[in-house]
Coordinates of C-alpha atoms in Angstrom, one line a residue:
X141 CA 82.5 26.0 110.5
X142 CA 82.8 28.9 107.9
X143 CA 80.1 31.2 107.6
X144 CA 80.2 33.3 104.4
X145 CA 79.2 36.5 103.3
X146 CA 78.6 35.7 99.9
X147 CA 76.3 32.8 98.8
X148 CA 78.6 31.5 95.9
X149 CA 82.0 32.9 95.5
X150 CA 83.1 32.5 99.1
X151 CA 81.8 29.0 99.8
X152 CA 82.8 27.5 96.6
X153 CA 86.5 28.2 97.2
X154 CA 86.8 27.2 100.7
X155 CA 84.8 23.9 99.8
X156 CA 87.4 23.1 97.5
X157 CA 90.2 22.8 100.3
X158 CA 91.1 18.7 100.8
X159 CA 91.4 18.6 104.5
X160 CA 91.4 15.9 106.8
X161 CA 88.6 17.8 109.1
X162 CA 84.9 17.6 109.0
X163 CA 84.3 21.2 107.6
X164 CA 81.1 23.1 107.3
X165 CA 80.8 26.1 105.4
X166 CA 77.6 27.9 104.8
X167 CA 76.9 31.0 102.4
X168 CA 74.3 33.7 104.2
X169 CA 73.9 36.1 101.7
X170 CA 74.4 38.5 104.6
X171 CA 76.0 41.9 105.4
X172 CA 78.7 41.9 108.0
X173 CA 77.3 42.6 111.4
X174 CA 74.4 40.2 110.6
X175 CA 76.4 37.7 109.4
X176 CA 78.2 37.5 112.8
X177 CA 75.0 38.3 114.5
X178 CA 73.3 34.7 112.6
X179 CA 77.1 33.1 113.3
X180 CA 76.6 33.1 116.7
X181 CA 73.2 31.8 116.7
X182 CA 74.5 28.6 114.6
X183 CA 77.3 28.4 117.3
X184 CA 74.6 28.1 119.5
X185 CA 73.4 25.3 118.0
X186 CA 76.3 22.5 117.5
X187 CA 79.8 23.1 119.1
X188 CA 82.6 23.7 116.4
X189 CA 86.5 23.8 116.9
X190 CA 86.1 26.8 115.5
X191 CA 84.2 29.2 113.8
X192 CA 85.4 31.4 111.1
X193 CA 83.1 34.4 109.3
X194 CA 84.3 35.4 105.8
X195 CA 83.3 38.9 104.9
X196 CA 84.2 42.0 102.7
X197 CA 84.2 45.9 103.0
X198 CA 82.0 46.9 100.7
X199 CA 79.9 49.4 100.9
X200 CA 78.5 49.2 104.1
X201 CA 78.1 52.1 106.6
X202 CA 80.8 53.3 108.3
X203 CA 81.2 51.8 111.7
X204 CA 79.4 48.5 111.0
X205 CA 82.6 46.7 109.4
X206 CA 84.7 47.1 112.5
X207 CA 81.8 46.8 114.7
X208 CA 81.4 43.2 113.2
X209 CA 84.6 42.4 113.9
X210 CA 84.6 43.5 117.6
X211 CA 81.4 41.6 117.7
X212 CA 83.2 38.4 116.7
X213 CA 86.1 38.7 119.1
X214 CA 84.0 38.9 122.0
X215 CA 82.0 35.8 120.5
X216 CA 85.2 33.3 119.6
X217 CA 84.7 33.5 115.6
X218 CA 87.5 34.0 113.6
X219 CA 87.6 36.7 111.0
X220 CA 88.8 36.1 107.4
X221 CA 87.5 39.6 105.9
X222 CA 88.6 41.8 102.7
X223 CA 88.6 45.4 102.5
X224 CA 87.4 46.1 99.9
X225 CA 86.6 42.8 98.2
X226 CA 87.2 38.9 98.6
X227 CA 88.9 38.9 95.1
X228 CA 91.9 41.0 96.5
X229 CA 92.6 37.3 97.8
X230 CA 92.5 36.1 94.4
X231 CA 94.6 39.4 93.0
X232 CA 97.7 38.6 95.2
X233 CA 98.2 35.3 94.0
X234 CA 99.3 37.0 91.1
X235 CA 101.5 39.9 92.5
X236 CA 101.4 42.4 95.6
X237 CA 99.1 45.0 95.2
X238 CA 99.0 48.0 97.9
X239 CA 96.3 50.3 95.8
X240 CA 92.9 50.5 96.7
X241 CA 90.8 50.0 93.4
X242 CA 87.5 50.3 93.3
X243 CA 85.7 46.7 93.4
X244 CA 84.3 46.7 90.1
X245 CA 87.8 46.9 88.7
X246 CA 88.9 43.4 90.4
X247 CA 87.4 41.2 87.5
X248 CA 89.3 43.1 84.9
X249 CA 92.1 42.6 86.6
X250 CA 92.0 38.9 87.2
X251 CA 90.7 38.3 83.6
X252 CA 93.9 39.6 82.4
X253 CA 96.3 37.5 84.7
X254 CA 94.0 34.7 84.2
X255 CA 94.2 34.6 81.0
X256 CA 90.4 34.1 80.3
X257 CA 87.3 36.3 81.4
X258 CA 86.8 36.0 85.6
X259 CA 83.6 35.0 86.4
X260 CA 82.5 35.8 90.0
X261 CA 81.0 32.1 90.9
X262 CA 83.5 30.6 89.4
X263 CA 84.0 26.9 91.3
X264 CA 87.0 26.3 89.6
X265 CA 88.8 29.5 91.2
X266 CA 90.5 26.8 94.1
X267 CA 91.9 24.8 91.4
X268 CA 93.2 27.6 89.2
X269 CA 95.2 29.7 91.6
X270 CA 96.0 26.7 94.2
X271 CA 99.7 26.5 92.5
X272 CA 100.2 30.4 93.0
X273 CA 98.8 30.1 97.0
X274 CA 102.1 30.6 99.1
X275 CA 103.1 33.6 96.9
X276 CA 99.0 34.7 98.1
X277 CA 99.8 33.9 101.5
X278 CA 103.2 35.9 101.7
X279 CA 101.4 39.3 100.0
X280 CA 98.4 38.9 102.2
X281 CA 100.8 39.0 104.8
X282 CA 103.1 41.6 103.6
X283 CA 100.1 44.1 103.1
X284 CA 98.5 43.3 106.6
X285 CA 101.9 44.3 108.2
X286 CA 102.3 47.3 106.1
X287 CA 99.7 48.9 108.1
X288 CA 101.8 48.5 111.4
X289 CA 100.4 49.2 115.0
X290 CA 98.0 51.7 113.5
X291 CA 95.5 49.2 111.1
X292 CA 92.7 50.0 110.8
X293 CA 90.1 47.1 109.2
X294 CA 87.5 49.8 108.1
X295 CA 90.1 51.9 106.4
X296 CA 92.7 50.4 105.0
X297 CA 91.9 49.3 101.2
X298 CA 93.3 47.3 100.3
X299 CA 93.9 44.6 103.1
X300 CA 92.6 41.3 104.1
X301 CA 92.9 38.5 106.3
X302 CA 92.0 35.7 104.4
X303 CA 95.5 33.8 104.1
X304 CA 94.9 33.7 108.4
X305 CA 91.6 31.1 107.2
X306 CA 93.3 29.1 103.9
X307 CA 96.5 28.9 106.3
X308 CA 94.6 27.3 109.1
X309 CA 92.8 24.9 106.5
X310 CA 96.1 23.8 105.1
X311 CA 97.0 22.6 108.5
X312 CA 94.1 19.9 107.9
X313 CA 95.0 19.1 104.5
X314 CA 95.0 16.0 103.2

């Protein structure tokens, strides 16, 4: 199961994986904390292999981003967040970026590598970057690492964990 922040954005992309895995994922709406708190009421519902939550940064107060997090270690769910938004994971399909921009600047910047205007619901945004997804994979994984021994979720902008989730659901593909 992946439970996502957003309602649109989030789900379509992970709902355009091909796996060979019955895979649920369900957009909430919700901010962070709540979004794990309502995760582990639908765990409580129907057993899963496991149970990822998809969140970003934001804006929300400081605290409640890593205090989601602890809240789904101690609860088994899987974390695929973005500080400060999810389309950093589209950004580094095009290059590494280490700058934290502000997230209204994202969709500027992935209009101009795209070629055409972004447009934040886009369902197509799986098939359009799908080509560019190991270079995505290896940035995402170059910027967690730059923050060492000392990372820090809540403040390091930009970082985010998403490649851990698409990585796992290439495993399943088909």
């Amino acid at each position: 199961m992946i439970v996502c922040e957003g309602e649109e954005t989030e789900p379509n992309y992970f709902k355009s994986f091909h796996v060979n895995a019955d895979v649920e994922v369900v957009g909430l709406g919700n901010n962070t904390l709540k979004l794990v708190q309502d995760t582990c009421r639908l765990m409580q519902k129907q057993d899963y292999a496991q149970t990822w939550c998809v969140f970003d940064r934001d804006s929300f107060p400081a605290g409640q981003f890593n205090e989601a997090l602890d809240l789904a270690q101690r609860n088994g769910i899987e974390v695929a967040y973005s500080n400060e938004a999810f389309e950093l994971w589209y950004l580094l399909h095009f290059y590494y970026h280490d700058t934290g921009i502000s997230r209204a600047l994202y969709g500027d910047k992935l209009t101009e590598r795209l070629g055409k205007s972004y447009r934040k619901n886009d369902p197509a945004m799986y098939r359009l970057l799908e080509d560019l997804q190991p270079a995505a994979i290896r940035n995402a994984q170059t910027l967690l690492d730059s923050y060492g021994d000392a990372h820090n979720p809540e403040q390091n902008n930009p970082c985010t964990t998403v490649h851990l989730l698409v990585q796992e659901l290439n495993r399943h593909a088909r």
